[in-house]
XYZ file of C-alpha atoms in Angstrom:
394
model
C -46.485 36.353 157.386
C -45.897 38.193 160.631
C -47.226 41.735 160.639
C -43.987 43.142 162.002
C -42.040 41.665 159.074
C -44.009 43.429 156.358
C -42.446 46.911 156.698
C -39.468 45.826 154.621
C -41.849 45.531 151.658
C -42.705 49.262 151.893
C -39.486 51.248 151.290
C -41.270 54.607 151.693
C -41.686 53.909 155.423
C -37.914 54.258 155.939
C -38.038 57.996 155.373
C -41.411 59.128 156.707
C -44.507 58.243 158.713
C -47.347 57.576 156.303
C -50.756 58.038 157.928
C -52.878 58.709 154.852
C -53.925 55.198 153.864
C -57.634 56.061 153.850
C -56.850 58.137 150.757
C -54.407 55.692 149.161
C -52.434 52.874 150.712
C -48.826 52.103 149.996
C -48.037 49.158 147.718
C -45.686 46.339 148.779
C -42.851 45.045 146.647
C -44.525 41.702 145.783
C -47.477 43.535 144.211
C -45.204 45.763 142.166
C -43.116 42.779 141.068
C -46.226 40.890 139.964
C -47.292 43.769 137.709
C -43.785 44.180 136.310
C -43.742 40.465 135.487
C -46.849 40.917 133.326
C -45.282 43.789 131.392
C -41.927 42.098 130.899
C -42.865 38.437 130.395
C -46.368 37.955 129.001
C -47.837 41.339 128.100
C -50.778 40.828 125.747
C -54.456 41.655 125.564
C -56.958 39.287 127.125
C -59.750 37.252 125.575
C -58.929 38.211 121.994
C -56.065 36.097 120.816
C -54.928 32.503 120.443
C -51.167 33.028 120.574
C -49.239 31.949 123.655
C -48.933 35.359 125.320
C -52.640 36.082 124.920
C -53.449 32.687 126.416
C -51.221 33.263 129.444
C -52.478 36.824 129.998
C -56.114 35.758 129.707
C -55.644 32.877 132.113
C -53.886 34.990 134.718
C -56.322 37.875 134.412
C -59.342 35.606 134.919
C -57.663 33.822 137.814
C -56.899 37.225 139.333
C -60.505 38.351 139.059
C -61.641 35.115 140.701
C -59.121 35.626 143.517
C -60.411 39.138 144.204
C -63.984 37.837 144.158
C -63.066 35.134 146.658
C -61.364 37.669 148.933
C -64.707 39.396 149.563
C -66.672 36.137 149.785
C -68.374 36.761 146.467
C -67.993 33.405 144.719
C -71.730 33.058 144.134
C -72.107 36.485 142.524
C -70.670 38.449 139.618
C -67.595 40.671 139.910
C -66.955 43.294 137.256
C -63.538 44.951 137.291
C -63.801 48.747 137.502
C -61.356 51.611 137.858
C -62.418 52.412 141.426
C -65.361 52.624 143.814
C -66.670 55.760 142.126
C -67.006 54.007 138.778
C -68.601 50.962 140.416
C -71.265 53.100 142.097
C -71.804 54.980 138.842
C -72.364 51.665 137.067
C -75.192 50.851 139.487
C -76.744 54.294 139.036
C -76.614 53.940 135.253
C -77.585 50.263 135.200
C -80.947 50.463 136.971
C -84.106 51.558 135.150
C -85.186 54.537 137.251
C -88.664 55.975 137.054
C -90.009 59.309 138.201
C -91.247 58.904 141.760
C -88.632 56.320 142.768
C -86.717 56.988 145.974
C -83.158 56.326 147.175
C -82.080 56.289 150.819
C -78.522 57.163 151.776
C -76.757 58.765 154.745
C -74.848 61.904 155.617
C -71.797 59.758 156.368
C -71.175 59.108 152.693
C -68.130 59.999 150.650
C -69.132 62.260 147.775
C -68.815 59.270 145.443
C -71.746 57.619 147.208
C -73.794 60.795 147.500
C -73.451 62.929 144.366
C -74.609 60.210 141.920
C -77.840 59.827 143.879
C -78.371 63.578 144.159
C -77.942 63.782 140.397
C -80.892 61.417 139.987
C -83.134 64.209 141.264
C -82.887 65.652 137.755
C -84.804 62.548 136.610
C -87.497 62.831 139.248
C -85.959 60.427 141.757
C -86.216 61.550 145.400
C -83.241 61.138 147.745
C -83.773 60.672 151.494
C -80.684 61.290 153.628
C -80.421 59.766 157.107
C -78.344 61.816 159.547
C -75.969 60.238 162.091
C -75.413 61.417 165.628
C -72.343 63.465 166.554
C -70.268 60.292 166.953
C -71.156 58.977 163.510
C -73.637 56.346 164.612
C -76.836 55.712 162.688
C -80.120 55.054 164.416
C -81.557 52.144 162.444
C -85.044 53.293 163.405
C -84.416 56.464 161.384
C -83.348 54.374 158.417
C -86.434 52.183 158.702
C -88.659 55.259 158.639
C -86.843 56.551 155.548
C -87.461 53.330 153.575
C -90.886 53.775 151.976
C -92.941 51.873 149.448
C -91.363 53.918 146.646
C -87.782 53.241 147.775
C -85.819 51.305 145.142
C -82.405 51.229 146.745
C -80.493 52.014 149.940
C -76.842 53.070 149.523
C -74.565 53.174 152.583
C -70.898 53.140 153.401
C -69.534 50.145 155.279
C -67.047 52.297 157.214
C -66.786 56.085 157.424
C -63.685 57.578 155.840
C -63.918 60.521 158.279
C -64.907 59.023 161.630
C -63.843 55.398 161.194
C -67.284 54.203 162.308
C -68.308 50.749 161.045
C -71.982 50.634 160.080
C -74.210 47.616 160.875
C -74.610 46.641 157.232
C -76.024 43.185 157.971
C -78.864 44.732 159.938
C -79.400 47.305 157.211
C -79.542 44.477 154.652
C -82.234 42.808 156.747
C -84.332 45.974 156.744
C -83.919 46.323 152.984
C -84.822 42.762 152.128
C -87.853 42.793 154.437
C -89.098 45.733 152.373
C -88.078 44.367 148.968
C -85.427 47.093 148.538
C -81.953 46.621 147.088
C -78.844 47.502 149.091
C -75.579 48.956 147.807
C -72.604 48.972 150.176
C -69.586 51.220 149.618
C -66.718 49.033 150.800
C -63.847 51.345 149.868
C -62.763 51.685 153.498
C -63.849 48.293 154.836
C -62.248 45.836 152.407
C -58.678 46.946 153.275
C -59.228 46.717 157.038
C -61.942 44.196 157.925
C -62.778 40.599 157.010
C -65.531 41.092 154.410
C -68.034 38.479 153.280
C -70.610 39.937 150.925
C -72.744 36.802 151.123
C -72.913 37.151 154.891
C -73.686 40.883 154.655
C -76.579 40.172 152.316
C -76.117 43.204 150.076
C -77.065 43.326 146.392
C -74.138 45.481 145.213
C -70.729 45.939 146.787
C -68.199 48.491 145.511
C -64.510 48.862 146.385
C -61.157 50.240 145.214
C -57.815 48.499 144.793
C -55.609 51.458 145.643
C -56.775 51.507 149.275
C -55.953 47.824 149.867
C -52.276 47.612 148.793
C -53.195 47.392 145.105
C -52.518 49.706 142.184
C -54.492 52.798 141.282
C -57.049 52.437 138.515
C -58.451 49.168 139.862
C -61.569 48.232 141.782
C -64.661 46.130 141.612
C -68.435 46.018 141.435
C -69.825 42.835 142.949
C -73.433 41.985 142.102
C -75.538 39.321 143.746
C -77.214 38.940 140.371
C -75.983 40.440 137.077
C -79.158 42.486 136.755
C -77.670 45.829 135.686
C -77.492 47.199 132.175
C -73.783 47.594 131.323
C -72.346 51.081 131.650
C -70.414 50.566 128.376
C -70.720 48.223 125.422
C -67.996 47.380 122.957
C -65.171 44.982 122.314
C -64.987 42.106 124.765
C -68.482 42.620 126.162
C -70.375 40.918 123.353
C -71.002 37.382 122.257
C -71.978 38.252 118.699
C -72.520 41.359 116.560
C -74.324 41.969 113.284
C -75.074 45.149 111.398
C -78.507 45.017 113.002
C -77.579 44.513 116.621
C -75.576 42.580 119.190
C -75.830 39.972 121.917
C -74.064 40.673 125.196
C -71.693 38.100 126.642
C -72.728 36.329 129.856
C -71.437 36.965 133.363
C -68.640 39.384 134.174
C -67.597 39.744 130.576
C -70.631 41.855 129.614
C -69.555 44.503 132.136
C -65.960 44.774 130.949
C -66.067 46.388 127.525
C -62.663 47.345 126.152
C -59.279 46.411 127.507
C -59.429 46.062 131.301
C -56.579 47.004 133.680
C -54.808 43.694 133.138
C -51.596 44.328 135.059
C -53.554 46.210 137.712
C -56.040 43.384 138.270
C -53.241 40.826 138.497
C -51.524 43.158 140.963
C -54.734 43.554 142.956
C -55.062 39.788 143.239
C -51.502 39.667 144.581
C -52.483 42.342 147.111
C -55.363 40.174 148.338
C -52.963 37.251 148.653
C -50.599 39.453 150.664
C -53.420 40.417 153.029
C -54.485 36.786 153.342
C -50.930 35.856 154.332
C -51.141 38.326 157.204
C -54.771 37.488 158.007
C -57.600 39.998 157.937
C -58.410 39.406 161.610
C -54.817 40.385 162.374
C -55.169 43.489 160.199
C -58.371 44.475 161.988
C -56.891 44.037 165.478
C -53.789 46.011 164.497
C -55.896 48.915 163.208
C -58.080 48.884 166.314
C -55.052 48.892 168.609
C -53.381 51.817 166.823
C -56.643 53.774 166.636
C -57.282 53.290 170.359
C -53.743 54.428 171.192
C -54.130 57.504 169.012
C -57.587 58.427 170.308
C -56.532 58.070 173.943
C -53.333 60.037 173.381
C -54.961 62.914 171.508
C -57.966 63.113 173.832
C -55.610 63.768 176.764
C -54.180 66.917 175.142
C -55.430 70.435 175.734
C -56.855 72.151 172.677
C -57.373 68.909 170.744
C -60.827 67.625 169.825
C -61.164 64.052 168.550
C -64.188 63.459 166.343
C -66.357 60.362 166.387
C -67.006 57.533 168.788
C -64.602 56.393 171.502
C -61.980 53.715 171.038
C -64.288 50.971 172.323
C -66.610 51.297 169.318
C -66.114 48.987 166.339
C -64.070 51.056 163.944
C -61.292 51.053 161.392
C -57.992 52.884 161.848
C -59.281 56.324 160.859
C -59.080 59.130 163.433
C -60.135 62.722 162.752
C -59.259 65.587 165.057
C -58.904 69.364 165.210
C -56.338 71.620 166.870
C -57.826 74.722 168.448
C -56.765 77.893 166.658
C -55.234 76.134 163.650
C -56.643 75.324 160.232
C -56.410 71.586 159.428
C -54.218 72.296 156.402
C -51.817 74.237 158.614
C -51.621 71.334 161.051
C -50.934 68.874 158.238
C -48.199 71.057 156.809
C -46.501 71.459 160.202
C -46.628 67.697 160.848
C -44.966 67.067 157.504
C -42.269 69.703 157.889
C -41.517 69.081 161.572
C -41.603 65.297 161.750
C -42.199 63.856 158.240
C -45.679 62.752 159.340
C -48.111 62.623 156.436
C -51.812 63.037 157.232
C -54.850 64.230 155.312
C -56.630 67.518 156.026
C -59.828 69.212 154.894
C -63.288 67.860 154.096
C -62.175 64.368 152.966
C -64.807 64.445 150.187
C -67.527 64.517 152.880
C -68.497 68.173 152.959
C -72.166 67.665 153.995
C -70.994 65.591 156.969
C -68.558 68.327 157.950
C -71.341 70.887 157.858
C -73.491 68.558 159.989
C -70.665 68.289 162.542
C -70.056 72.058 162.551
C -66.612 71.798 160.973
C -66.506 74.261 158.057
C -62.750 73.769 157.583
C -62.862 69.996 158.045
C -60.474 67.967 160.169
C -57.001 66.514 160.344
C -57.259 62.803 159.571
C -54.711 60.142 160.474
C -55.382 56.729 158.964
C -53.364 53.647 159.801
C -52.548 50.408 158.050
C -50.428 47.308 158.350
C -47.104 49.145 157.954
C -47.694 51.586 160.823
C -46.312 51.056 164.325
C -47.109 52.148 167.862
C -43.911 54.223 167.834
C -45.236 56.189 164.856
C -48.509 56.819 166.653
C -46.571 58.053 169.684
C -44.564 60.374 167.442
C -47.765 61.860 166.041
C -49.189 62.378 169.527
C -45.955 63.997 170.737
C -45.806 66.327 167.748
C -49.443 67.359 168.143
C -48.804 67.928 171.857
C -45.996 70.306 170.971
C -48.376 72.139 168.643
C -51.012 72.367 171.346
C -48.547 73.903 173.786
C -47.858 76.727 171.365
C -51.497 77.753 171.253
C -52.690 77.159 174.808
């Protein structure tokens, strides 16, 4: 599929300029149609029936899970379907046997979903060491190495910043972790939609991601595990092999982590989303994001009164650009962009308040985030509209 042909699958783009994909991407028609087909043609629960609809639903759900696993290069591991990245990270927190005196290393770049669960462990006597990035969002790996001590059980880092767009060197971080016998969790919520991802090549132990940021439906995501070594977050129907009044035996593999009815239509839809991205090609997606981000950064940086946050356009990054307009609150800027030109961006702290404090941005930023359905003309419209704003305040 040619990238320029995909806009027809996103009807919303006819009426507005959607630049908020880091929060939630749009969903193309083929994904929606795939989920509707489940509801209208073979809706049934999975793994619990022998009638024809149950057989079809079970087969397609399991094939869908395998397709999602393959999309991230995770064939040799275990993929549990979750509601989102937050739940996947929470499953790791709950699934490891923590002891008082253990340590976790994370960074100040993290979304709250990959920070608050670790901070909460302090209540159980687990120490949390937070590595700080520089002003452009880059981590000094020497700082991370110093933070990893003998007591460190796990390092948890984002693959790509949802504020600055910076891509972290997760392979190198994995090398540091494994040299020290420490597990690595990677938050892939922002990377899986925009970069070719191969969890085997990264070398992480846990990889978490969300479907709604990668053309899929809300309420879907995944927790990939190199080894199924976590205690399940929930137990119940579907997660067991046998049950007696005295106890139970958990099912093997993914099944033990999917108690209850999973998001069947959503997972089938997510698999269709991965197929859609494969048809375009993830290298094509990455180059498109980089090109739009570079155009936006260069255009905004040339304007008076505009400050662009993060590294320059030459740095490896995803299509996330944060900026401020002198004399205007980010929410005010976002509202004006919507009302004046139907441009939809995100504003505020982006669920990264400690990072904002570190960067000296108490009100946060305006964030424009691109995806496959955005065009250079839309980027130019954003730049022109921001330029008009800047002229009012200079």
